[in-house]
mmCIF file of C-alpha atoms in Angstrom:
data_model
loop_
_atom_site.group_PDB
_atom_site.id
_atom_site.type_symbol
_atom_site.label_atom_id
_atom_site.label_comp_id
_atom_site.label_asym_id
_atom_site.label_seq_id
_atom_site.Cartn_x
_atom_site.Cartn_y
_atom_site.Cartn_z
ATOM 1 C CA MET A 269 4.032 -55.297 40.429
ATOM 2 C CA THR A 270 4.518 -56.518 36.899
ATOM 3 C CA GLY A 271 7.517 -55.498 34.677
ATOM 4 C CA THR A 272 6.646 -51.886 33.402
ATOM 5 C CA THR A 273 9.141 -49.226 33.713
ATOM 6 C CA PRO A 274 8.476 -45.557 33.562
ATOM 7 C CA CYS A 275 8.641 -43.910 30.505
ATOM 8 C CA THR A 276 12.015 -41.704 30.407
ATOM 9 C CA SER A 277 12.148 -40.561 26.567
ATOM 10 C CA PRO A 278 11.228 -37.332 26.130
ATOM 11 C CA ARG A 279 7.621 -36.527 24.874
ATOM 12 C CA ALA A 280 5.981 -33.396 23.511
ATOM 13 C CA THR A 281 3.816 -31.588 26.103
ATOM 14 C CA ARG A 282 1.305 -29.384 25.124
ATOM 15 C CA ARG A 283 2.969 -26.342 25.808
ATOM 16 C CA ALA A 284 5.426 -27.363 23.307
ATOM 17 C CA ALA A 285 3.316 -28.315 20.690
ATOM 18 C CA LEU A 286 1.755 -24.990 20.628
ATOM 19 C CA LEU A 287 4.983 -23.471 20.761
ATOM 20 C CA ALA A 288 6.071 -25.077 17.575
ATOM 21 C CA ALA A 289 2.827 -24.364 15.758
ATOM 22 C CA GLY A 290 3.006 -20.437 16.818
ATOM 23 C CA ALA A 291 6.204 -20.354 15.834
ATOM 24 C CA ALA A 292 5.660 -21.602 12.747
ATOM 25 C CA ALA A 293 2.338 -19.540 11.808
ATOM 26 C CA LEU A 294 5.066 -16.515 12.892
ATOM 27 C CA ALA A 295 7.445 -17.935 10.341
ATOM 28 C CA ALA A 296 4.779 -18.008 7.835
ATOM 29 C CA GLY A 297 3.006 -14.911 8.298
ATOM 30 C CA CYS A 298 6.641 -12.416 8.347
ATOM 31 C CA GLY A 299 8.068 -14.629 5.588
ATOM 32 C CA GLY A 300 7.178 -14.984 1.637
ATOM 33 C CA ASN A 301 6.839 -11.541 0.739
ATOM 34 C CA GLY A 302 10.317 -10.706 -0.216
ATOM 35 C CA GLY A 303 11.563 -10.302 3.267
ATOM 36 C CA GLY A 304 9.637 -7.180 3.979
ATOM 37 C CA GLY A 305 7.329 -8.251 7.123
ATOM 38 C CA ALA A 306 4.687 -6.388 8.081
ATOM 39 C CA GLY A 307 6.278 -2.830 6.971
ATOM 40 C CA ALA A 308 6.491 -3.701 3.873
ATOM 41 C CA GLY A 309 2.688 -3.041 3.117
ATOM 42 C CA GLY A 310 0.894 -5.898 3.962
ATOM 43 C CA ASP A 311 -0.802 -6.675 0.370
ATOM 44 C CA ALA A 312 2.131 -7.447 -1.914
ATOM 45 C CA ALA A 313 -0.110 -7.758 -4.695
ATOM 46 C CA GLY A 314 -1.941 -4.369 -4.166
ATOM 47 C CA ASP A 315 -5.104 -5.517 -5.255
ATOM 48 C CA GLY A 316 -6.750 -6.694 -1.876
ATOM 49 C CA SER A 317 -5.451 -10.451 -2.030
ATOM 50 C CA SER A 318 -3.938 -11.971 0.753
ATOM 51 C CA PRO A 319 -0.195 -11.055 1.500
ATOM 52 C CA GLY A 320 2.606 -12.238 -0.517
ATOM 53 C CA THR A 321 0.160 -13.372 -3.007
ATOM 54 C CA PRO A 322 1.305 -11.689 -6.654
ATOM 55 C CA SER A 323 -0.940 -10.435 -8.810
ATOM 56 C CA ASP A 324 -1.848 -12.180 -12.067
ATOM 57 C CA THR A 325 -2.607 -8.563 -13.799
ATOM 58 C CA PRO A 326 -0.624 -5.702 -14.273
ATOM 59 C CA SER A 327 -1.318 -2.432 -13.160
ATOM 60 C CA ARG A 328 -2.702 -0.018 -15.089
ATOM 61 C CA THR A 329 -2.497 3.470 -15.552
ATOM 62 C CA PRO A 330 -5.843 5.687 -15.177
ATOM 63 C CA SER A 331 -5.991 5.832 -18.980
ATOM 64 C CA GLY A 332 -5.933 1.982 -19.196
ATOM 65 C CA THR A 333 -2.518 1.180 -20.485
ATOM 66 C CA PRO A 334 -0.489 -1.192 -18.430
ATOM 67 C CA SER A 335 1.999 0.914 -16.092
ATOM 68 C CA ASP A 336 4.844 -0.919 -17.069
ATOM 69 C CA THR A 337 4.815 0.203 -20.794
ATOM 70 C CA ALA A 338 2.895 3.841 -19.773
ATOM 71 C CA ALA A 339 5.919 5.469 -21.202
ATOM 72 C CA PRO A 340 9.800 5.125 -20.968
ATOM 73 C CA ASP A 341 11.831 6.819 -17.851
ATOM 74 C CA GLY A 342 13.083 10.192 -18.911
ATOM 75 C CA PRO A 343 15.101 12.967 -17.276
ATOM 76 C CA ALA A 344 11.951 13.991 -15.049
ATOM 77 C CA GLY A 345 11.351 10.315 -13.864
ATOM 78 C CA ARG A 346 8.508 7.972 -15.040
ATOM 79 C CA GLU A 347 5.071 8.889 -16.309
ATOM 80 C CA LEU A 348 2.432 8.062 -14.019
ATOM 81 C CA ALA A 349 -0.633 9.649 -15.884
ATOM 82 C CA THR A 350 -1.986 12.490 -17.578
ATOM 83 C CA THR A 351 -3.206 15.536 -15.915
ATOM 84 C CA ASP A 352 -6.455 14.449 -17.271
ATOM 85 C CA ASP A 353 -6.713 11.398 -15.408
ATOM 86 C CA ILE A 354 -6.711 12.794 -12.045
ATOM 87 C CA PRO A 355 -9.898 14.054 -11.348
ATOM 88 C CA VAL A 356 -10.006 17.960 -9.711
ATOM 89 C CA GLY A 357 -11.411 17.382 -6.016
ATOM 90 C CA GLY A 358 -9.711 13.248 -6.232
ATOM 91 C CA GLY A 359 -7.110 11.376 -7.040
ATOM 92 C CA VAL A 360 -5.686 8.132 -8.294
ATOM 93 C CA VAL A 361 -3.746 5.311 -6.159
ATOM 94 C CA PHE A 362 -0.939 3.691 -8.389
ATOM 95 C CA ARG A 363 -0.739 0.380 -6.860
ATOM 96 C CA GLU A 364 2.775 -0.871 -8.408
ATOM 97 C CA GLU A 365 4.401 2.242 -7.574
ATOM 98 C CA LYS A 366 2.818 2.782 -4.199
ATOM 99 C CA VAL A 367 2.002 6.534 -4.746
ATOM 100 C CA VAL A 368 -1.480 8.270 -4.933
ATOM 101 C CA VAL A 369 -1.803 11.535 -6.896
ATOM 102 C CA THR A 370 -4.440 14.328 -6.232
ATOM 103 C CA GLN A 371 -5.779 17.169 -7.583
ATOM 104 C CA PRO A 372 -7.060 19.501 -5.032
ATOM 105 C CA GLU A 373 -7.855 22.286 -7.103
ATOM 106 C CA GLN A 374 -7.568 22.517 -10.758
ATOM 107 C CA GLY A 375 -4.329 22.703 -11.825
ATOM 108 C CA ASP A 376 -2.932 21.877 -8.201
ATOM 109 C CA PHE A 377 -1.392 18.021 -7.942
ATOM 110 C CA LYS A 378 0.231 16.348 -5.183
ATOM 111 C CA ALA A 379 1.515 13.273 -4.459
ATOM 112 C CA PHE A 380 2.065 11.299 -1.480
ATOM 113 C CA SER A 381 2.581 7.533 -0.563
ATOM 114 C CA ALA A 382 -0.016 5.414 -0.928
ATOM 115 C CA ILE A 383 1.345 3.158 2.316
ATOM 116 C CA CYS A 384 -1.055 3.923 5.209
ATOM 117 C CA THR A 385 1.121 5.285 8.199
ATOM 118 C CA HIS A 386 -1.164 2.975 10.721
ATOM 119 C CA GLN A 387 -0.349 -0.700 10.022
ATOM 120 C CA SER A 388 1.263 -0.328 6.237
ATOM 121 C CA CYS A 389 -1.633 -1.430 4.096
ATOM 122 C CA LEU A 390 -2.273 -0.057 0.488
ATOM 123 C CA VAL A 391 -4.582 2.626 0.498
ATOM 124 C CA ALA A 392 -7.706 1.470 -1.448
ATOM 125 C CA GLY A 393 -8.910 4.846 -3.209
ATOM 126 C CA VAL A 394 -9.639 8.528 -3.033
ATOM 127 C CA SER A 395 -13.121 9.973 -2.696
ATOM 128 C CA ASP A 396 -15.080 12.634 -0.714
ATOM 129 C CA GLY A 397 -11.688 14.583 -0.446
ATOM 130 C CA THR A 398 -9.716 12.096 1.205
ATOM 131 C CA VAL A 399 -7.311 9.377 0.529
ATOM 132 C CA ASP A 400 -8.902 6.060 2.233
ATOM 133 C CA CYS A 401 -7.631 2.879 3.720
ATOM 134 C CA ALA A 402 -10.016 0.332 3.884
ATOM 135 C CA CYS A 403 -7.680 -1.907 6.717
ATOM 136 C CA HIS A 404 -8.726 0.182 9.773
ATOM 137 C CA GLY A 405 -10.529 2.961 8.285
ATOM 138 C CA SER A 406 -7.925 5.730 8.038
ATOM 139 C CA ARG A 407 -8.497 8.798 6.173
ATOM 140 C CA PHE A 408 -6.138 11.422 4.618
ATOM 141 C CA ARG A 409 -6.816 15.233 3.434
ATOM 142 C CA ILE A 410 -5.758 15.152 -0.399
ATOM 143 C CA THR A 411 -4.547 18.394 -0.137
ATOM 144 C CA ASP A 412 -1.520 17.878 2.535
ATOM 145 C CA GLY A 413 -1.686 13.992 3.448
ATOM 146 C CA SER A 414 -2.566 14.991 7.062
ATOM 147 C CA VAL A 415 -4.990 12.654 9.085
ATOM 148 C CA GLU A 416 -8.592 13.327 9.141
ATOM 149 C CA ARG A 417 -9.705 10.054 10.740
ATOM 150 C CA GLY A 418 -7.633 7.548 12.499
ATOM 151 C CA PRO A 419 -6.679 5.323 13.529
ATOM 152 C CA ALA A 420 -3.461 6.710 11.820
ATOM 153 C CA THR A 421 -1.913 9.786 13.487
ATOM 154 C CA ARG A 422 0.978 10.134 10.992
ATOM 155 C CA ALA A 423 0.407 11.780 7.897
ATOM 156 C CA LEU A 424 1.267 10.222 4.266
ATOM 157 C CA PRO A 425 4.547 11.542 3.585
ATOM 158 C CA ALA A 426 4.625 13.329 0.608
ATOM 159 C CA GLU A 427 6.349 11.915 -2.632
ATOM 160 C CA ARG A 428 7.845 14.315 -5.434
ATOM 161 C CA ILE A 429 6.123 14.689 -8.874
ATOM 162 C CA THR A 430 6.924 17.049 -11.572
ATOM 163 C CA VAL A 431 3.753 18.213 -14.101
ATOM 164 C CA GLU A 432 5.080 19.113 -17.633
ATOM 165 C CA GLY A 433 2.334 20.165 -19.988
ATOM 166 C CA ASN A 434 0.096 17.181 -19.859
ATOM 167 C CA SER A 435 2.444 14.952 -18.054
ATOM 168 C CA ILE A 436 2.555 13.678 -14.303
ATOM 169 C CA ARG A 437 6.121 11.973 -13.729
ATOM 170 C CA LEU A 438 7.296 10.395 -10.327
ATOM 171 C CA THR A 439 10.971 11.951 -9.814
#
């Protein structure tokens, strides 16, 4: 034989390369959104953009004013909307606050978390008497937040609001 010697230096195996790539993808997927991971909502901007991507446009109240200037915080909490902003038999999702306010019947206002209990997506909207999650199709009743259609199995948690005159405030 000629003067060849076996290679004794460590070399990357296919398995090691795949494990390293998987670990890097996992780290990238779990980081970048304030450390919240999958339980933080999955849609950091609340507008359907990719996770961890901030939105360039501020959330707006239904009346069209930027929510960060909608009203100062008062003793009863921050004003979310006026009662006229919430349709009877419907509701409005407040993305920045991660709250959905509904009005099942005239003058009866309810509030729920806007985070779907299935996989923590921000719900997309309210229609036909349900709060709808676009991620996997879960639907929740506007009357009590209970599941109308899965895959979610748990109701949306109730949030505290107060209605004073024409003002709905998150408390």
